[in-house]
Short mmCIF file of C-alpha atoms and ligand atoms in Angstrom, two decimals:
data_model
loop_
_atom_site.label_atom_id
_atom_site.label_comp_id
_atom_site.label_asym_id
_atom_site.label_seq_id
_atom_site.Cartn_x
_atom_site.Cartn_y
_atom_site.Cartn_z
CA UNK P 1 -48.57 22.43 -7.81
CA UNK P 2 -45.34 20.45 -7.70
CA UNK P 3 -44.97 17.62 -10.20
CA UNK P 4 -45.33 14.08 -8.88
CA UNK P 5 -42.42 11.65 -8.98
CA UNK P 6 -44.10 9.80 -11.85
CA UNK P 7 -44.48 13.03 -13.85
CA UNK P 8 -40.87 13.95 -13.28
CA UNK P 9 -39.76 10.48 -14.34
CA UNK P 10 -41.76 10.75 -17.56
CA UNK P 11 -40.41 14.23 -18.24
CA UNK P 12 -36.87 13.06 -17.60
CA UNK P 13 -37.37 10.04 -19.88
CA UNK P 14 -38.46 12.36 -22.67
CA UNK P 15 -35.47 14.67 -22.17
CA UNK P 16 -33.01 11.77 -22.11
CA UNK P 17 -34.57 10.31 -25.24
CA UNK P 18 -34.26 13.64 -27.08
CA UNK P 19 -30.62 14.11 -26.11
CA UNK P 20 -29.26 10.56 -26.33
CA UNK P 21 -31.80 8.54 -28.31
CA UNK P 22 -32.23 6.07 -25.44
CA UNK P 23 -35.89 4.88 -25.27
CA UNK P 24 -37.75 6.78 -22.53
CA UNK P 25 -39.04 3.47 -21.15
CA UNK P 26 -35.45 2.48 -20.27
CA UNK P 27 -35.21 5.44 -17.92
CA UNK P 28 -36.26 3.87 -14.62
CA UNK P 29 -35.27 4.98 -11.10
CA UNK P 30 -32.71 2.29 -10.33
CA UNK P 31 -30.66 2.91 -13.51
CA UNK P 32 -27.13 4.25 -13.20
CA UNK P 33 -26.48 6.85 -15.92
CA UNK P 34 -22.94 5.77 -16.78
CA UNK P 35 -23.05 2.01 -16.16
CA UNK P 36 -26.61 1.15 -17.25
CA UNK P 37 -27.53 3.86 -19.75
CA UNK P 38 -24.06 4.65 -21.15
CA UNK P 39 -24.63 8.38 -20.75
CA UNK P 40 -21.41 10.41 -20.47
CA UNK P 41 -20.62 13.54 -18.48
CA UNK P 42 -21.32 15.89 -21.39
CA UNK P 43 -24.76 14.41 -22.07
CA UNK P 44 -25.41 14.77 -18.32
CA UNK P 45 -24.74 18.50 -18.63
CA UNK P 46 -27.24 18.74 -21.49
CA UNK P 47 -29.78 16.72 -19.52
CA UNK P 48 -29.30 18.96 -16.47
CA UNK P 49 -29.87 22.07 -18.56
CA UNK P 50 -33.00 20.64 -20.20
CA UNK P 51 -34.28 19.48 -16.78
CA UNK P 52 -33.82 23.00 -15.47
CA UNK P 53 -35.98 24.40 -18.29
CA UNK P 54 -38.59 21.71 -17.72
CA UNK P 55 -38.77 21.60 -13.91
CA UNK P 56 -37.32 24.98 -12.90
CA UNK P 57 -34.66 23.40 -10.67
CA UNK P 58 -31.04 24.33 -11.31
CA UNK P 59 -28.52 21.50 -11.11
CA UNK P 60 -25.05 23.11 -10.85
CA UNK P 61 -21.97 21.27 -12.19
CA UNK P 62 -20.61 20.46 -8.72
CA UNK P 63 -23.91 18.83 -7.68
CA UNK P 64 -24.34 17.07 -11.01
CA UNK P 65 -21.27 14.91 -10.34
CA UNK P 66 -23.05 13.34 -7.35
CA UNK P 67 -26.20 12.38 -9.23
CA UNK P 68 -25.34 8.84 -10.31
CA UNK P 69 -28.77 7.26 -10.79
CA UNK P 70 -32.13 8.33 -12.20
CA UNK P 71 -33.47 8.13 -8.61
CA UNK P 72 -30.80 10.64 -7.48
CA UNK P 73 -32.07 13.13 -10.04
CA UNK P 74 -35.71 12.57 -9.10
CA UNK P 75 -34.83 13.19 -5.45
CA UNK P 76 -32.79 16.30 -6.31
CA UNK P 77 -35.59 17.81 -8.38
CA UNK P 78 -38.20 17.14 -5.70
CA UNK P 79 -36.09 18.43 -2.78
CA UNK G 1 -15.40 69.22 -41.42
CA UNK G 2 -16.18 66.51 -43.95
CA UNK G 3 -16.62 62.80 -43.34
CA UNK G 4 -15.67 59.84 -45.53
CA UNK G 5 -17.96 58.73 -48.27
CA UNK G 6 -20.00 55.82 -47.01
CA UNK G 7 -20.67 52.54 -48.83
CA UNK G 8 -24.14 50.95 -48.83
CA UNK G 9 -22.78 47.58 -47.85
CA UNK G 10 -19.76 45.35 -47.67
CA UNK G 11 -19.18 41.73 -48.52
CA UNK G 12 -16.69 38.91 -48.29
CA UNK G 13 -15.04 38.84 -51.72
CA UNK G 14 -12.87 35.76 -51.27
CA UNK G 15 -11.55 33.26 -48.74
CA UNK G 16 -8.29 31.40 -48.23
CA UNK G 17 -6.80 29.02 -45.70
CA UNK G 18 -3.65 27.25 -44.63
CA UNK G 19 -2.90 24.26 -42.41
CA UNK G 20 0.54 23.00 -41.41
CA UNK G 21 1.53 19.77 -43.16
CA UNK G 22 2.08 17.75 -39.99
CA UNK G 23 -0.99 15.58 -39.21
CA UNK G 24 -1.34 14.33 -35.63
CA UNK G 25 -3.89 11.54 -35.18
CA UNK G 26 -5.57 10.47 -31.96
CA UNK G 27 -3.50 7.31 -32.01
CA UNK G 28 -0.35 9.44 -32.21
CA UNK G 29 -1.44 11.25 -29.04
CA UNK G 30 -2.28 7.97 -27.31
CA UNK G 31 1.38 7.03 -27.62
CA UNK G 32 2.47 9.88 -25.36
CA UNK G 33 -0.48 10.38 -23.00
CA UNK G 34 -3.26 8.39 -21.33
CA UNK G 35 -5.98 8.91 -23.92
CA UNK G 36 -7.59 7.00 -26.79
CA UNK G 37 -9.24 7.51 -30.16
CA UNK G 38 -12.68 6.42 -28.92
CA UNK G 39 -12.77 8.95 -26.07
CA UNK G 40 -11.59 11.84 -28.23
CA UNK G 41 -13.99 11.10 -31.07
CA UNK G 42 -17.01 10.57 -28.85
CA UNK G 43 -16.43 13.56 -26.51
CA UNK G 44 -14.93 16.10 -28.87
CA UNK G 45 -15.37 14.77 -32.42
CA UNK G 46 -11.75 15.16 -33.50
CA UNK G 47 -10.02 12.44 -35.58
CA UNK G 48 -6.87 14.34 -36.43
CA UNK G 49 -5.42 17.82 -36.18
CA UNK G 50 -2.49 19.78 -37.61
CA UNK G 51 0.45 20.92 -35.53
CA UNK G 52 3.03 23.37 -36.86
CA UNK G 53 6.74 22.69 -36.34
CA UNK G 54 8.90 25.15 -34.39
CA UNK G 55 10.15 26.55 -37.68
CA UNK G 56 6.65 27.63 -38.75
CA UNK G 57 5.29 30.70 -36.99
CA UNK G 58 1.79 32.07 -36.60
CA UNK G 59 2.79 34.93 -38.91
CA UNK G 60 3.92 32.38 -41.53
CA UNK G 61 0.54 30.63 -41.46
CA UNK G 62 -1.36 33.93 -41.50
CA UNK G 63 0.66 35.15 -44.47
CA UNK G 64 -0.07 32.06 -46.55
CA UNK G 65 -3.81 32.08 -45.78
CA UNK G 66 -4.01 35.84 -46.37
CA UNK G 67 -2.08 35.56 -49.64
CA UNK G 68 -4.47 32.89 -50.90
CA UNK G 69 -7.54 34.96 -50.06
CA UNK G 70 -5.99 37.99 -51.74
CA UNK G 71 -5.16 35.98 -54.86
CA UNK G 72 -8.68 34.53 -54.98
CA UNK G 73 -10.18 38.03 -54.72
CA UNK G 74 -8.36 39.16 -57.86
CA UNK G 75 -7.26 42.32 -56.07
CA UNK G 76 -3.69 43.50 -55.93
CA UNK G 77 -1.88 44.17 -52.63
CA UNK G 78 -2.13 47.89 -53.42
CA UNK G 79 -5.93 47.71 -53.17
CA UNK G 80 -5.83 46.68 -49.49
CA UNK G 81 -5.70 49.48 -46.93
CA UNK G 82 -6.48 47.65 -43.70
CA UNK G 83 -5.23 44.33 -42.31
CA UNK G 84 -6.71 42.76 -39.18
CA UNK G 85 -5.39 39.56 -37.63
CA UNK G 86 -7.58 37.83 -35.05
CA UNK G 87 -5.41 35.74 -32.75
CA UNK G 88 -4.80 34.88 -29.10
CA UNK G 89 -1.61 32.86 -29.43
CA UNK G 90 0.98 35.27 -30.82
CA UNK G 91 4.43 34.85 -29.23
CA UNK G 92 5.24 38.56 -29.17
CA UNK G 93 3.36 41.25 -27.27
CA UNK G 94 4.76 43.70 -29.82
CA UNK G 95 4.96 43.95 -32.74
CA UNK G 96 1.53 42.72 -33.75
CA UNK G 97 1.08 40.09 -36.46
CA UNK G 98 -0.92 42.22 -38.88
CA UNK G 99 1.81 44.72 -39.81
CA UNK G 100 4.29 41.89 -40.43
CA UNK G 101 1.83 39.89 -42.51
CA UNK G 102 0.86 42.97 -44.53
CA UNK G 103 4.52 43.74 -45.23
CA UNK G 104 5.22 40.17 -46.33
CA UNK G 105 2.26 40.26 -48.70
CA UNK G 106 3.48 43.49 -50.25
CA UNK G 107 0.54 45.50 -48.92
CA UNK G 108 1.95 49.00 -48.57
CA UNK G 109 1.38 50.85 -45.29
CA UNK G 110 -2.14 49.67 -44.47
CA UNK G 111 -3.83 50.20 -41.13
CA UNK G 112 -2.82 47.12 -39.18
CA UNK G 113 -3.98 45.77 -35.86
CA UNK G 114 -4.64 42.47 -34.10
CA UNK G 115 -7.87 41.53 -32.36
CA UNK G 116 -7.96 39.30 -29.31
CA UNK G 117 -11.42 37.93 -28.70
CA UNK G 118 -10.11 34.35 -28.58
CA UNK G 119 -12.28 31.91 -30.52
CA UNK G 120 -14.78 34.68 -31.31
CA UNK G 121 -11.99 36.81 -32.80
CA UNK G 122 -12.68 36.24 -36.47
CA UNK G 123 -16.32 37.35 -36.14
CA UNK G 124 -15.23 40.45 -34.20
CA UNK G 125 -12.62 41.25 -36.84
CA UNK G 126 -15.08 40.70 -39.68
CA UNK G 127 -17.62 42.99 -38.03
CA UNK G 128 -14.91 45.63 -37.66
CA UNK G 129 -13.94 45.24 -41.32
CA UNK G 130 -17.59 45.55 -42.40
CA UNK G 131 -18.00 48.74 -40.38
CA UNK G 132 -14.73 50.19 -41.67
CA UNK G 133 -15.69 49.60 -45.31
CA UNK G 134 -19.22 50.97 -44.92
CA UNK G 135 -18.02 54.01 -42.99
CA UNK G 136 -15.36 54.70 -45.59
CA UNK G 137 -12.33 54.31 -43.30
CA UNK G 138 -11.08 51.44 -45.46
CA UNK G 139 -11.73 50.28 -49.00
CA UNK G 140 -10.56 46.67 -48.89
CA UNK G 141 -9.76 44.80 -45.70
CA UNK G 142 -7.79 41.60 -45.29
CA UNK G 143 -9.15 39.76 -42.24
CA UNK G 144 -7.15 36.77 -40.99
CA UNK G 145 -7.73 34.34 -38.15
CA UNK G 146 -4.49 32.55 -37.25
CA UNK G 147 -3.48 30.47 -34.26
CA UNK G 148 -0.57 28.41 -33.07
CA UNK G 149 -2.25 26.90 -30.02
CA UNK G 150 0.32 24.11 -29.90
CA UNK G 151 2.70 26.67 -28.36
CA UNK G 152 0.38 27.34 -25.42
CA UNK G 153 -0.89 23.87 -24.65
CA UNK G 154 0.70 21.60 -22.07
CA UNK G 155 1.45 18.47 -24.08
CA UNK G 156 1.21 16.33 -20.95
CA UNK G 157 -2.30 17.60 -20.08
CA UNK G 158 -4.71 15.30 -21.89
CA UNK G 159 -7.71 17.50 -21.08
CA UNK G 160 -6.46 20.20 -23.44
CA UNK G 161 -3.75 18.63 -25.61
CA UNK G 162 -6.24 16.46 -27.50
CA UNK G 163 -8.41 19.47 -28.46
CA UNK G 164 -6.32 22.39 -29.67
CA UNK G 165 -4.47 22.77 -32.97
CA UNK G 166 -2.83 25.15 -35.46
CA UNK G 167 -4.03 26.79 -38.67
CA UNK G 168 -5.15 29.95 -40.41
CA UNK G 169 -8.08 31.23 -42.48
CA UNK G 170 -8.62 34.56 -44.21
CA UNK G 171 -11.22 36.71 -45.92
CA UNK G 172 -11.02 39.78 -48.14
CA UNK G 173 -13.79 42.29 -47.44
CA UNK G 174 -14.74 45.05 -49.85
CA UNK G 175 -17.55 47.51 -50.65
CA UNK G 176 -20.81 46.35 -52.18
CA UNK G 177 -24.04 47.88 -53.46
CA UNK G 178 -26.02 45.25 -51.59
CA UNK G 179 -25.18 44.02 -48.09
CA UNK G 180 -23.19 40.77 -47.91
CA UNK G 181 -22.32 40.93 -44.22
CA UNK G 182 -25.23 41.17 -41.79
CA UNK G 183 -25.35 43.00 -38.45
CA UNK G 184 -23.11 41.43 -35.81
CA UNK G 185 -24.56 40.27 -32.51
CA UNK G 186 -21.69 40.32 -30.06
CA UNK G 187 -21.20 40.20 -26.35
CA UNK G 188 -19.25 38.80 -23.45
CA UNK G 189 -19.58 37.13 -20.06
CA UNK G 190 -16.69 38.43 -17.97
CA UNK G 191 -18.08 36.69 -14.88
CA UNK G 192 -16.73 33.51 -16.48
CA UNK G 193 -13.32 34.99 -17.33
CA UNK G 194 -11.57 32.16 -15.47
CA UNK G 195 -13.23 29.40 -17.48
CA UNK G 196 -10.62 29.48 -20.28
CA UNK G 197 -7.33 31.23 -19.71
CA UNK G 198 -3.63 31.45 -20.39
CA UNK G 199 -2.57 33.35 -17.29
CA UNK G 200 0.94 34.34 -18.38
CA UNK G 201 3.97 33.00 -20.26
CA UNK G 202 4.89 30.62 -17.43
CA UNK G 203 1.57 28.77 -17.63
CA UNK G 204 -0.42 26.87 -20.24
CA UNK G 205 -3.96 27.01 -21.52
CA UNK G 206 -6.38 25.96 -18.83
CA UNK G 207 -10.09 25.42 -19.22
CA UNK G 208 -13.01 24.34 -17.09
CA UNK G 209 -14.50 22.06 -19.70
CA UNK G 210 -17.93 21.48 -18.28
CA UNK G 211 -18.55 25.11 -17.41
CA UNK G 212 -17.71 26.04 -20.99
CA UNK G 213 -19.76 23.17 -22.40
CA UNK G 214 -22.82 24.18 -20.37
CA UNK G 215 -22.49 27.81 -21.39
CA UNK G 216 -21.92 27.00 -25.05
CA UNK G 217 -24.89 24.67 -25.32
CA UNK G 218 -27.29 27.10 -23.61
CA UNK G 219 -26.23 30.73 -24.12
CA UNK G 220 -25.33 30.67 -27.79
CA UNK G 221 -28.31 29.56 -29.81
CA UNK G 222 -30.25 32.69 -28.82
CA UNK G 223 -27.29 34.69 -30.18
CA UNK G 224 -27.45 32.66 -33.40
CA UNK G 225 -31.18 33.28 -33.74
CA UNK G 226 -30.74 37.00 -33.08
CA UNK G 227 -28.00 37.26 -35.71
CA UNK G 228 -30.45 35.75 -38.21
CA UNK G 229 -33.29 37.99 -37.14
CA UNK G 230 -31.13 41.15 -37.27
CA UNK G 231 -30.19 40.21 -40.84
CA UNK G 232 -33.81 39.50 -41.72
CA UNK G 233 -32.96 35.90 -42.56
CA UNK G 234 -35.03 32.89 -41.52
CA UNK G 235 -32.74 30.08 -40.24
CA UNK G 236 -34.52 27.82 -42.75
CA UNK G 237 -33.02 29.95 -45.56
CA UNK G 238 -29.42 29.38 -44.44
CA UNK G 239 -27.32 27.21 -46.71
CA UNK G 240 -24.52 26.83 -44.15
CA UNK G 241 -24.00 27.05 -40.40
CA UNK G 242 -20.36 27.56 -39.53
CA UNK G 243 -19.87 27.86 -35.78
CA UNK G 244 -16.47 27.95 -34.10
CA UNK G 245 -15.10 24.42 -34.21
CA UNK G 246 -14.80 23.88 -30.46
CA UNK G 247 -16.42 20.51 -29.96
CA UNK G 248 -18.67 18.53 -32.31
CA UNK G 249 -21.12 17.94 -29.46
CA UNK G 250 -21.49 21.72 -28.98
CA UNK G 251 -21.82 22.27 -32.73
CA UNK G 252 -24.56 19.65 -33.00
CA UNK G 253 -26.41 20.86 -29.90
CA UNK G 254 -26.61 24.42 -31.26
CA UNK G 255 -27.49 23.20 -34.77
CA UNK G 256 -30.35 21.07 -33.37
CA UNK G 257 -31.91 24.08 -31.70
CA UNK G 258 -31.39 26.46 -34.60
CA UNK G 259 -33.85 24.91 -37.04
CA UNK G 260 -31.58 25.54 -40.03
CA UNK G 261 -32.85 22.47 -41.82
CA UNK G 262 -31.30 23.16 -45.22
CA UNK G 263 -27.95 24.30 -43.88
CA UNK G 264 -24.76 22.30 -44.22
CA UNK G 265 -23.26 22.25 -40.73
CA UNK G 266 -19.49 22.71 -40.58
CA UNK G 267 -17.75 19.67 -39.08
CA UNK G 268 -14.23 20.77 -39.88
CA UNK G 269 -13.13 20.02 -36.31
CA UNK G 270 -13.01 16.33 -37.27
CA UNK G 271 -9.86 16.90 -39.33
CA UNK G 272 -8.66 20.30 -38.12
CA UNK G 273 -9.12 20.26 -34.33
CA UNK G 274 -9.98 23.44 -32.43
CA UNK G 275 -8.01 26.28 -34.03
CA UNK G 276 -9.67 29.12 -32.07
CA UNK G 277 -9.90 32.34 -34.14
CA UNK G 278 -8.86 30.47 -37.28
CA UNK G 279 -11.56 27.83 -37.17
CA UNK G 280 -14.44 29.66 -38.88
CA UNK G 281 -12.63 30.99 -41.98
CA UNK G 282 -10.65 27.73 -42.18
CA UNK G 283 -13.84 25.66 -42.11
CA UNK G 284 -15.75 27.84 -44.57
CA UNK G 285 -12.85 28.12 -46.99
CA UNK G 286 -12.38 24.34 -46.95
CA UNK G 287 -16.12 23.73 -47.42
CA UNK G 288 -16.12 26.06 -50.42
CA UNK G 289 -13.04 24.37 -51.87
CA UNK G 290 -14.67 20.94 -51.54
CA UNK G 291 -17.88 22.23 -53.13
CA UNK G 292 -19.99 21.58 -50.01
CA UNK G 293 -21.38 25.10 -50.06
CA UNK G 294 -22.25 27.25 -53.02
CA UNK G 295 -21.21 30.76 -53.77
CA UNK G 296 -24.07 33.23 -53.13
CA UNK G 297 -25.66 31.14 -50.37
CA UNK G 298 -26.13 32.53 -46.88
CA UNK G 299 -23.97 31.28 -44.03
CA UNK G 300 -24.41 31.95 -40.33
CA UNK G 301 -21.06 32.20 -38.58
CA UNK G 302 -20.82 32.10 -34.78
CA UNK G 303 -17.65 32.51 -32.74
CA UNK G 304 -17.37 31.89 -29.00
CA UNK G 305 -14.67 31.24 -26.47
CA UNK G 306 -12.38 32.70 -23.82
CA UNK G 307 -13.44 35.95 -22.19
CA UNK G 308 -15.96 34.59 -22.39
CA UNK G 309 -16.75 36.31 -25.68
CA UNK G 310 -19.12 35.60 -28.54
CA UNK G 311 -20.17 37.09 -31.87
CA UNK G 312 -22.22 35.97 -34.82
CA UNK G 313 -23.42 37.30 -38.15
CA UNK G 314 -24.97 36.15 -41.41
CA UNK G 315 -22.75 36.47 -44.47
CA UNK G 316 -23.12 35.77 -48.14
CA UNK G 317 -20.67 33.06 -49.24
CA UNK G 318 -18.23 34.49 -51.84
C1 COA L 1 -13.05 19.28 -22.57
C2 COA L 1 -14.19 18.29 -22.62
C3 COA L 1 -14.15 17.48 -23.88
C4 COA L 1 -14.01 17.34 -21.43
O1 COA L 1 -15.13 16.48 -21.35
P1 COA L 1 -15.76 16.16 -19.93
O2 COA L 1 -16.78 15.14 -20.11
O3 COA L 1 -16.14 17.45 -19.31
O4 COA L 1 -14.49 15.55 -19.23
P2 COA L 1 -14.18 15.36 -17.71
O5 COA L 1 -13.03 16.22 -17.37
O6 COA L 1 -15.41 15.44 -16.88
O7 COA L 1 -13.69 13.87 -17.77
C5 COA L 1 -14.58 12.79 -17.99
C6 COA L 1 -13.76 11.51 -17.92
O8 COA L 1 -12.90 11.41 -19.05
C7 COA L 1 -11.55 11.34 -18.64
N1 COA L 1 -10.75 12.11 -19.60
C8 COA L 1 -10.53 13.45 -19.63
N2 COA L 1 -9.78 13.76 -20.67
C9 COA L 1 -9.51 12.62 -21.32
C10 COA L 1 -8.77 12.31 -22.49
N3 COA L 1 -8.14 13.24 -23.23
N4 COA L 1 -8.70 11.02 -22.87
C11 COA L 1 -9.29 10.04 -22.15
N5 COA L 1 -10.01 10.28 -21.05
C12 COA L 1 -10.11 11.55 -20.64
C13 COA L 1 -11.53 11.94 -17.26
O9 COA L 1 -10.44 11.49 -16.50
C14 COA L 1 -12.85 11.48 -16.71
O10 COA L 1 -12.76 10.12 -16.31
P3 COA L 1 -13.58 9.59 -15.02
O11 COA L 1 -15.03 9.89 -15.32
O12 COA L 1 -13.23 8.17 -15.01
O13 COA L 1 -13.04 10.41 -13.91
C15 COA L 1 -15.54 19.01 -22.53
O14 COA L 1 -15.76 19.47 -21.22
C16 COA L 1 -15.65 20.15 -23.50
O15 COA L 1 -15.45 20.01 -24.68
N6 COA L 1 -16.03 21.34 -23.01
C17 COA L 1 -16.16 22.50 -23.84
C18 COA L 1 -14.79 23.08 -24.01
C19 COA L 1 -14.67 23.89 -25.27
O16 COA L 1 -15.34 23.67 -26.23
N7 COA L 1 -13.74 24.82 -25.22
C20 COA L 1 -13.40 25.62 -26.31
C21 COA L 1 -14.21 26.83 -26.30
S1 COA L 1 -13.39 27.94 -27.34
#
C-alpha cells in the first residue's frame, strides 16, 4: 500500500531532522527549502538519498533542482 | 623453481609529511574570485590551504615527506627496495616521480613506480606495498602520496579553485610477525569516469560536484564497513577514522553512518584543503604529530575519487 501524504510528510520531517537538525514540526508543505528552512544543495542531496531509502523513489540530481518546496517533494514521491 | 620467502604480515613503521609554506586563506581567494569564507567553510569545510610556488615541484614535496618518514622509521636508505608514489598531478608523463624521489633520498636502485588512482591512490599504493612485503618481493617499501593540484586547477573557476591544494604524506612499510595492515577493499565505478577529470594538458580539473557528493555519501560507508569486517575489527574499536579529505560534509556523513564512536575523525581538510592522494598520509601524520592519535591504535583509512576509484583498509598506527 502506498504511503499517505501525511505519512510521507512525517517521514520527510524525520529525515530532515536527522540530516540538518531542523525540528521535524517545522517541515510543513508550504516551506521553501532554501528560503524558509535554510537547507543548502548538498543537504538536499543527502535528503534525496535518504528519501529514496525510505520511500523507494529515486530523485535524480537533475530533478532535485526543481523541487523547491516540501510540497514539491511530497508530490514527486507520490507521483 | 623457488619462490620468495613470505612474511606473516606487514605494517606501517613510520609516517612523514610536508606542506608548502604558502598559506592561502578563503579571504585571499575572495580577493580574486566571486566567493566567500562563509560559503567555503559551510559547503566544503576548508579554512585555509597550502599552495606550492612554481619553484617547488611535486617531486620536491614527495622527497621531503618521504625523507621524514624514512628518518622516523630509523631505517637507512639502503634498507628500502621499493618506492611507490601515488599521484595524479605529475607534470611529466615520463619519467615517473618515484625513481627521482628514490635517487634524491639516496635509495639505491629500488623498484620504483607511480600509482594513479587519484584520491584513492595512497590506499592502493599501501595495499600494493603490503602485498609486496608479505609475498617477499620487497623488504621495506616507501609509499608516498604527493600532489600539486594547483597546477591543474583553473584559478578563475571558483567551483574547483577553492577546494584543491598541494602537499605530500609518506609511510614506510616493512615486515611484521603480526599483521599491521588489514585486507584492502578496493573497487571502481567507471560508469562515472566523467564525474572528475583532467582531460588533457590543455584543460583543467573539472568535476560534477553533486554527482560526486551523492556517490561519496552513499557508496562508501559500505566499503568502510567491509574493510573493518575483513580485518575482523568492530568499528567501535577504531581509534581513528581517516578518510580522504575531500569535503568535511562527506567526511561527517560517512562517519555518522560508520558507528566508530571512539574514533577521532580526521578533519585535516580544514587547514590543508583537498590534496588528493596526499590527504590520508598527510592527515594521519599530522594527527600523530599533534598527539591526537596514539601509536598502536587502529585507524580505518578510506580513499575515493576520480575514476571513480575507492579503497580502504584498517591499519595499526605506527
Ligand atoms: C563542489 C561542491 C562543494 C559544490 O557544492 P554544490 O552545493 O554542489 O554547489 P553548486 O554548484 O550546486 O552551487 C550551489 C550555489 O553555490 C554557488 N557557488 C558555487 N561555488 C561557489 C564558491 N566557490 N563560492 C561561492 N558560491 C559558490 C553556486 O553558484 C550556486 O549558487 P546558486 O544556488 O545561487 O545558483 C560539492 O558539490 C562537493 O563538494 N561535491 C563533492 C566533490 C568532491 O568531494 N570531490 C573530490 C572527490 S576526490
